MMTF fields as JSON, N, C-alpha, C and O atoms, coordinates in Angstrom:
{
  "mmtfVersion": "1.0.0",
  "mmtfProducer": "UNKNOWN",
  "numBonds": 303,
  "numAtoms": 304,
  "numGroups": 76,
  "numChains": 1,
  "numModels": 1,
  "chainsPerModel": [1],
  "groupsPerChain": [76],
  "chainIdList": ["A"],
  "bondAtomList": [4, 2, 8, 6, 12, 10, 16, 14, 20, 18, 24, 22, 28, 26, 32, 30, 36, 34, 40, 38, 44, 42, 48, 46, 52, 50, 56, 54, 60, 58, 64, 62, 68, 66, 72, 70, 76, 74, 80, 78, 84, 82, 88, 86, 92, 90, 96, 94, 100, 98, 104, 102, 108, 106, 112, 110, 116, 114, 120, 118, 124, 122, 128, 126, 132, 130, 136, 134, 140, 138, 144, 142, 148, 146, 152, 150, 156, 154, 160, 158, 164, 162, 168, 166, 172, 170, 176, 174, 180, 178, 184, 182, 188, 186, 192, 190, 196, 194, 200, 198, 204, 202, 208, 206, 212, 210, 216, 214, 220, 218, 224, 222, 228, 226, 232, 230, 236, 234, 240, 238, 244, 242, 248, 246, 252, 250, 256, 254, 260, 258, 264, 262, 268, 266, 272, 270, 276, 274, 280, 278, 284, 282, 288, 286, 292, 290, 296, 294, 300, 298],
  "bondOrderList": [1, 1, 1, 1, 1, 1, 1, 1, 1, 1, 1, 1, 1, 1, 1, 1, 1, 1, 1, 1, 1, 1, 1, 1, 1, 1, 1, 1, 1, 1, 1, 1, 1, 1, 1, 1, 1, 1, 1, 1, 1, 1, 1, 1, 1, 1, 1, 1, 1, 1, 1, 1, 1, 1, 1, 1, 1, 1, 1, 1, 1, 1, 1, 1, 1, 1, 1, 1, 1, 1, 1, 1, 1, 1, 1],
  "groupList": [{"groupName": "MET", "atomNameList": ["N", "CA", "C", "O"], "elementList": ["N", "C", "C", "O"], "formalChargeList": [0, 0, 0, 0], "bondAtomList": [1, 0, 2, 1, 3, 2], "bondOrderList": [1, 1, 2], "singleLetterCode": "M", "chemCompType": "L-PEPTIDE LINKING"}, {"groupName": "LEU", "atomNameList": ["N", "CA", "C", "O"], "elementList": ["N", "C", "C", "O"], "formalChargeList": [0, 0, 0, 0], "bondAtomList": [1, 0, 2, 1, 3, 2], "bondOrderList": [1, 1, 2], "singleLetterCode": "L", "chemCompType": "L-PEPTIDE LINKING"}, {"groupName": "LYS", "atomNameList": ["N", "CA", "C", "O"], "elementList": ["N", "C", "C", "O"], "formalChargeList": [0, 0, 0, 0], "bondAtomList": [1, 0, 2, 1, 3, 2], "bondOrderList": [1, 1, 2], "singleLetterCode": "K", "chemCompType": "L-PEPTIDE LINKING"}, {"groupName": "ILE", "atomNameList": ["N", "CA", "C", "O"], "elementList": ["N", "C", "C", "O"], "formalChargeList": [0, 0, 0, 0], "bondAtomList": [1, 0, 2, 1, 3, 2], "bondOrderList": [1, 1, 2], "singleLetterCode": "I", "chemCompType": "L-PEPTIDE LINKING"}, {"groupName": "ARG", "atomNameList": ["N", "CA", "C", "O"], "elementList": ["N", "C", "C", "O"], "formalChargeList": [0, 0, 0, 0], "bondAtomList": [1, 0, 2, 1, 3, 2], "bondOrderList": [1, 1, 2], "singleLetterCode": "R", "chemCompType": "L-PEPTIDE LINKING"}, {"groupName": "PHE", "atomNameList": ["N", "CA", "C", "O"], "elementList": ["N", "C", "C", "O"], "formalChargeList": [0, 0, 0, 0], "bondAtomList": [1, 0, 2, 1, 3, 2], "bondOrderList": [1, 1, 2], "singleLetterCode": "F", "chemCompType": "L-PEPTIDE LINKING"}, {"groupName": "ALA", "atomNameList": ["N", "CA", "C", "O"], "elementList": ["N", "C", "C", "O"], "formalChargeList": [0, 0, 0, 0], "bondAtomList": [1, 0, 2, 1, 3, 2], "bondOrderList": [1, 1, 2], "singleLetterCode": "A", "chemCompType": "L-PEPTIDE LINKING"}, {"groupName": "THR", "atomNameList": ["N", "CA", "C", "O"], "elementList": ["N", "C", "C", "O"], "formalChargeList": [0, 0, 0, 0], "bondAtomList": [1, 0, 2, 1, 3, 2], "bondOrderList": [1, 1, 2], "singleLetterCode": "T", "chemCompType": "L-PEPTIDE LINKING"}, {"groupName": "SER", "atomNameList": ["N", "CA", "C", "O"], "elementList": ["N", "C", "C", "O"], "formalChargeList": [0, 0, 0, 0], "bondAtomList": [1, 0, 2, 1, 3, 2], "bondOrderList": [1, 1, 2], "singleLetterCode": "S", "chemCompType": "L-PEPTIDE LINKING"}, {"groupName": "TYR", "atomNameList": ["N", "CA", "C", "O"], "elementList": ["N", "C", "C", "O"], "formalChargeList": [0, 0, 0, 0], "bondAtomList": [1, 0, 2, 1, 3, 2], "bondOrderList": [1, 1, 2], "singleLetterCode": "Y", "chemCompType": "L-PEPTIDE LINKING"}, {"groupName": "GLY", "atomNameList": ["N", "CA", "C", "O"], "elementList": ["N", "C", "C", "O"], "formalChargeList": [0, 0, 0, 0], "bondAtomList": [1, 0, 2, 1, 3, 2], "bondOrderList": [1, 1, 2], "singleLetterCode": "G", "chemCompType": "PEPTIDE LINKING"}, {"groupName": "ASP", "atomNameList": ["N", "CA", "C", "O"], "elementList": ["N", "C", "C", "O"], "formalChargeList": [0, 0, 0, 0], "bondAtomList": [1, 0, 2, 1, 3, 2], "bondOrderList": [1, 1, 2], "singleLetterCode": "D", "chemCompType": "L-PEPTIDE LINKING"}, {"groupName": "PRO", "atomNameList": ["N", "CA", "C", "O"], "elementList": ["N", "C", "C", "O"], "formalChargeList": [0, 0, 0, 0], "bondAtomList": [1, 0, 2, 1, 3, 2], "bondOrderList": [1, 1, 2], "singleLetterCode": "P", "chemCompType": "L-PEPTIDE LINKING"}, {"groupName": "VAL", "atomNameList": ["N", "CA", "C", "O"], "elementList": ["N", "C", "C", "O"], "formalChargeList": [0, 0, 0, 0], "bondAtomList": [1, 0, 2, 1, 3, 2], "bondOrderList": [1, 1, 2], "singleLetterCode": "V", "chemCompType": "L-PEPTIDE LINKING"}, {"groupName": "GLU", "atomNameList": ["N", "CA", "C", "O"], "elementList": ["N", "C", "C", "O"], "formalChargeList": [0, 0, 0, 0], "bondAtomList": [1, 0, 2, 1, 3, 2], "bondOrderList": [1, 1, 2], "singleLetterCode": "E", "chemCompType": "L-PEPTIDE LINKING"}, {"groupName": "ASN", "atomNameList": ["N", "CA", "C", "O"], "elementList": ["N", "C", "C", "O"], "formalChargeList": [0, 0, 0, 0], "bondAtomList": [1, 0, 2, 1, 3, 2], "bondOrderList": [1, 1, 2], "singleLetterCode": "N", "chemCompType": "L-PEPTIDE LINKING"}, {"groupName": "CYS", "atomNameList": ["N", "CA", "C", "O"], "elementList": ["N", "C", "C", "O"], "formalChargeList": [0, 0, 0, 0], "bondAtomList": [1, 0, 2, 1, 3, 2], "bondOrderList": [1, 1, 2], "singleLetterCode": "C", "chemCompType": "L-PEPTIDE LINKING"}, {"groupName": "HIS", "atomNameList": ["N", "CA", "C", "O"], "elementList": ["N", "C", "C", "O"], "formalChargeList": [0, 0, 0, 0], "bondAtomList": [1, 0, 2, 1, 3, 2], "bondOrderList": [1, 1, 2], "singleLetterCode": "H", "chemCompType": "L-PEPTIDE LINKING"}],
  "groupTypeList": [0, 1, 2, 3, 1, 4, 5, 1, 5, 6, 3, 3, 7, 3, 8, 5, 6, 1, 9, 10, 0, 1, 8, 11, 11, 5, 8, 9, 6, 12, 1, 0, 1, 1, 5, 0, 10, 10, 6, 0, 1, 13, 0, 10, 3, 14, 14, 9, 2, 2, 15, 2, 2, 13, 1, 6, 7, 1, 1, 13, 6, 13, 16, 13, 5, 7, 5, 9, 7, 8, 5, 14, 3, 1, 1, 17],
  "groupIdList": [1, 2, 3, 4, 5, 6, 7, 8, 9, 10, 11, 12, 13, 14, 15, 16, 17, 18, 19, 20, 21, 22, 23, 24, 25, 26, 27, 28, 29, 30, 31, 32, 33, 34, 35, 36, 37, 38, 39, 40, 41, 42, 43, 44, 45, 46, 47, 48, 49, 50, 51, 52, 53, 54, 55, 56, 57, 58, 59, 60, 61, 62, 63, 64, 65, 66, 67, 68, 69, 70, 71, 72, 73, 74, 75, 76],
  "secStructList": [7, 2, 2, 2, 2, 2, 2, 2, 2, 2, 2, 2, 2, 2, 2, 2, 2, 2, 2, 2, 2, 2, 2, 7, 7, 7, 6, 6, 2, 2, 2, 2, 2, 2, 2, 2, 2, 2, 2, 2, 2, 2, 2, 2, 2, 2, 2, 2, 2, 6, 6, 7, 2, 2, 2, 2, 2, 2, 2, 2, 2, 2, 2, 2, 2, 2, 2, 2, 2, 2, 2, 2, 2, 2, 2, 7],
  "xCoordList": [-111.199, -111.086, -109.972, -109.22, -109.865, -108.82, -107.429, -106.472, -107.32, -106.021, -105.577, -104.395, -106.522, -106.189, -105.749, -104.77, -106.465, -106.079, -104.707, -103.888, -104.46, -103.152, -102.05, -101.007, -102.26, -101.266, -101.041, -99.903, -102.122, -102.016, -101.261, -100.37, -101.618, -100.91, -99.433, -98.572, -99.139, -97.747, -96.948, -95.809, -97.523, -96.827, -96.566, -95.479, -97.553, -97.371, -96.31, -95.477, -96.33, -95.337, -93.938, -93.006, -93.788, -92.472, -92.003, -90.816, -92.928, -92.557, -92.023, -90.993, -92.717, -92.236, -90.903, -90.033, -90.74, -89.489, -88.328, -87.245, -88.556, -87.499, -87.144, -85.971, -88.152, -87.893, -87.031, -86.078, -87.361, -86.589, -85.168, -84.236, -84.995, -83.652, -82.797, -81.612, -83.388, -82.605, -82.318, -81.296, -83.201, -83.009, -82.542, -82.25, -82.464, -82.123, -83.072, -82.675, -84.308, -85.338, -86.408, -87.194, -86.43, -87.343, -88.573, -89.19, -88.929, -90.103, -91.403, -92.445, -91.358, -92.549, -92.621, -93.456, -91.776, -91.787, -93.113, -93.577, -93.749, -95.051, -96.111, -96.94, -96.087, -97.038, -96.727, -97.634, -95.447, -95.058, -95.586, -96.118, -95.437, -95.946, -97.466, -98.018, -98.133, -99.585, -100.058, -100.976, -99.435, -99.82, -99.382, -100.054, -98.276, -97.862, -98.865, -99.176, -99.367, -100.404, -101.67, -102.328, -102.012, -103.169, -102.981, -103.913, -101.782, -101.497, -101.604, -102.128, -101.107, -101.2, -102.656, -103.036, -103.465, -104.881, -105.586, -106.366, -105.317, -105.929, -105.464, -106.258, -104.184, -103.69, -104.345, -104.649, -104.564, -105.242, -106.67, -107.136, -107.364, -108.738, -108.747, -109.614, -107.78, -107.707, -107.449, -108.053, -106.547, -106.257, -107.444, -107.681, -108.188, -109.377, -110.418, -111.096, -110.538, -111.486, -111.057, -111.894, -109.742, -109.23, -109.269, -108.768, -109.865, -109.965, -108.607, -108.441, -107.654, -106.368, -106.388, -105.77, -107.116, -107.416, -106.194, -106.116, -105.253, -104.066, -103.212, -102.783, -102.97, -102.187, -102.933, -102.319, -104.249, -105.049, -104.963, -104.839, -105.028, -104.921, -103.553, -103.447, -102.521, -101.168, -101.016, -100.432, -101.53, -101.446, -102.222, -101.756, -103.387, -104.167, -103.465, -103.498, -102.835, -102.088, -100.907, -100.634, -100.219, -99.116, -99.661, -99.034, -100.811, -101.455, -101.766, -101.487, -102.335, -102.68, -101.422, -101.403, -100.374, -99.118, -98.527, -98.023, -98.584, -98.045, -98.859, -98.289, -100.175, -101.013, -100.705, -100.586, -100.577, -100.267, -98.939, -98.837, -97.929, -96.619, -96.689, -96.094, -97.399, -97.515, -98.214, -97.757, -99.323, -100.046, -99.239, -99.289, -98.507, -97.672, -96.591, -96.316, -95.992, -94.964, -95.602, -95.04, -96.762, -97.42, -97.86, -97.847, -98.245, -98.748, -97.645, -97.914, -96.406, -95.301, -94.473, -93.506],
  "yCoordList": [-93.38, -92.123, -91.261, -90.635, -91.227, -90.42, -90.973, -90.214, -92.296, -92.888, -92.521, -92.281, -92.479, -92.105, -90.652, -90.326, -89.771, -88.357, -88.159, -87.392, -88.856, -88.743, -89.211, -88.564, -90.317, -90.847, -89.885, -89.657, -89.325, -88.383, -87.117, -86.662, -86.552, -85.369, -85.669, -84.836, -86.839, -87.204, -87.35, -86.889, -87.976, -88.148, -86.795, -86.559, -85.913, -84.591, -83.806, -83.139, -83.876, -83.182, -83.694, -82.907, -84.997, -85.582, -85.207, -84.963, -85.16, -84.779, -83.353, -83.101, -82.416, -81.025, -80.913, -80.145, -81.669, -81.619, -82.169, -81.585, -83.281, -83.851, -82.934, -82.792, -82.313, -81.382, -80.217, -79.821, -79.68, -78.577, -78.974, -78.2, -80.165, -80.618, -80.91, -80.576, -81.526, -81.937, -80.797, -80.815, -79.807, -78.734, -77.428, -76.473, -77.359, -76.135, -74.993, -73.828, -75.306, -74.322, -74.455, -75.402, -73.505, -73.601, -72.728, -72.316, -72.447, -71.613, -72.359, -71.727, -73.671, -74.456, -74.838, -75.656, -74.269, -74.579, -74.22, -74.987, -73.084, -72.813, -73.861, -74.194, -74.375, -75.433, -76.719, -77.441, -76.995, -78.165, -78.027, -78.984, -76.83, -76.606, -76.725, -77.232, -76.263, -76.347, -77.804, -78.16, -78.627, -80.043, -80.78, -81.718, -80.37, -80.97, -80.631, -81.471, -79.401, -79.024, -79.837, -80.215, -80.109, -80.96, -82.361, -82.952, -82.89, -84.218, -84.21, -85.152, -83.149, -83.043, -82.934, -83.504, -82.207, -82.083, -83.43, -83.782, -84.179, -85.505, -86.431, -87.196, -86.36, -87.182, -86.785, -87.645, -85.482, -85.025, -85.537, -85.928, -85.535, -86.052, -87.548, -88.031, -88.28, -89.721, -89.987, -90.882, -89.204, -89.401, -89.013, -89.635, -87.991, -87.599, -88.718, -88.963, -89.389, -90.508, -91.682, -92.479, -91.796, -92.861, -92.462, -93.194, -91.301, -90.759, -90.421, -90.499, -90.056, -89.556, -88.041, -87.493, -87.387, -85.979, -85.076, -84.027, -85.452, -84.612, -84.598, -83.535, -85.756, -85.834, -85.179, -84.527, -85.35, -84.722, -83.205, -82.525, -82.673, -81.226, -80.723, -79.665, -81.453, -81.069, -81.078, -80.155, -82.098, -82.179, -81.055, -80.493, -80.727, -79.638, -78.299, -77.427, -78.127, -76.894, -76.759, -75.667, -77.847, -77.829, -77.528, -76.801, -78.077, -77.818, -76.34, -75.764, -75.719, -74.298, -73.456, -72.525, -73.772, -73.041, -73.204, -72.241, -74.403, -74.662, -73.935, -73.372, -73.94, -73.191, -71.696, -71.034, -71.172, -69.756, -69.414, -68.419, -70.239, -70.003, -70.075, -69.246, -71.043, -71.198, -70.003, -69.479, -69.57, -68.426, -67.139, -66.281, -67.009, -65.821, -65.744, -64.667, -66.864, -66.885, -66.656, -65.937, -67.256, -67.086, -65.642, -65.185, -64.929, -63.567, -62.53, -61.375, -62.921, -61.962, -62.208, -61.486],
  "zCoordList": [24.12, 23.415, 23.986, 23.238, 25.319, 25.939, 25.655, 25.508, 25.58, 25.268, 23.862, 23.618, 22.947, 21.566, 21.51, 20.838, 22.212, 22.248, 22.876, 22.37, 23.985, 24.648, 23.718, 23.623, 23.033, 22.106, 20.941, 20.53, 20.415, 19.305, 19.715, 18.997, 20.868, 21.352, 21.615, 21.331, 22.148, 22.425, 21.129, 21.052, 20.125, 18.848, 18.187, 17.657, 18.218, 17.612, 18.374, 17.761, 19.699, 20.518, 20.229, 20.068, 20.163, 19.886, 18.486, 18.272, 17.537, 16.168, 16.115, 15.489, 16.767, 16.785, 17.521, 17.112, 18.599, 19.35, 18.523, 18.501, 17.851, 17.008, 15.846, 15.498, 15.248, 14.162, 14.653, 13.982, 15.805, 16.357, 16.695, 16.475, 17.226, 17.591, 16.367, 16.339, 15.363, 14.205, 13.239, 12.553, 13.174, 12.203, 12.842, 12.122, 14.15, 14.885, 14.547, 14.594, 14.211, 13.93, 15.009, 15.002, 15.927, 17.065, 16.892, 17.874, 15.654, 15.409, 15.723, 15.894, 15.801, 16.118, 17.597, 17.983, 18.404, 19.84, 20.512, 21.356, 20.178, 20.812, 20.482, 21.329, 19.27, 18.914, 19.675, 20.089, 19.855, 20.632, 22.059, 22.623, 22.645, 23.996, 24.048, 25.024, 23.011, 22.968, 22.976, 23.715, 22.163, 22.128, 23.395, 23.824, 23.991, 25.251, 26.35, 27.195, 26.334, 27.288, 27.093, 28.063, 25.836, 25.559, 26.107, 26.652, 25.963, 26.509, 28.035, 28.63, 28.659, 30.124, 30.574, 31.596, 29.816, 30.157, 30.073, 30.958, 29.021, 28.874, 29.998, 30.545, 30.337, 31.441, 32.761, 33.587, 32.963, 34.172, 34.251, 35.321, 33.119, 33.092, 33.397, 34.124, 32.839, 33.116, 34.598, 35.189, 35.194, 36.615, 37.49, 38.526, 37.082, 37.828, 37.806, 38.804, 36.668, 36.579, 37.448, 37.873, 37.719, 38.584, 40.062, 40.915, 40.365, 41.726, 42.335, 43.553, 41.521, 42.0, 41.818, 40.905, 42.715, 42.541, 42.715, 42.074, 43.555, 43.752, 42.485, 42.036, 41.92, 40.689, 39.527, 38.682, 39.484, 38.429, 38.529, 37.51, 39.733, 39.925, 39.506, 38.885, 39.832, 39.438, 37.92, 37.352, 37.266, 35.809, 35.127, 34.136, 35.644, 35.061, 35.301, 34.434, 36.457, 36.718, 35.757, 35.258, 35.501, 34.527, 33.139, 32.368, 32.82, 31.53, 31.367, 30.315, 32.383, 32.312, 32.143, 31.337, 32.895, 32.762, 31.366, 30.788, 30.828, 29.492, 28.427, 27.491, 28.558, 27.625, 27.691, 26.66, 28.909, 29.065, 28.394, 27.676, 28.63, 28.034, 26.513, 25.824, 25.994, 24.552, 23.918, 22.902, 24.516, 23.962, 24.087, 23.206, 25.166, 25.359, 24.276, 23.746, 23.955, 22.911, 21.542, 20.716, 21.29, 19.997, 19.741, 18.598, 20.788, 20.625, 20.524, 20.193, 20.802, 20.68, 19.489, 19.249]
}
């Protein structure tokens, strides 16, 4: 289940990134960051299950920062 979520979040993130690069329209950048944060969260959970707690903590910290940045941009 986590692999499917990670793959789905990665595909959505890449789609928003490609759209922004090809059309020079970066209005969907906060959504791209939101889905990238979701992918980082899923990766952190997977690493935590593998008992790699340092990497899992780093991934979750990056996820929180990415979520904060995304919400900050969306609210302004």
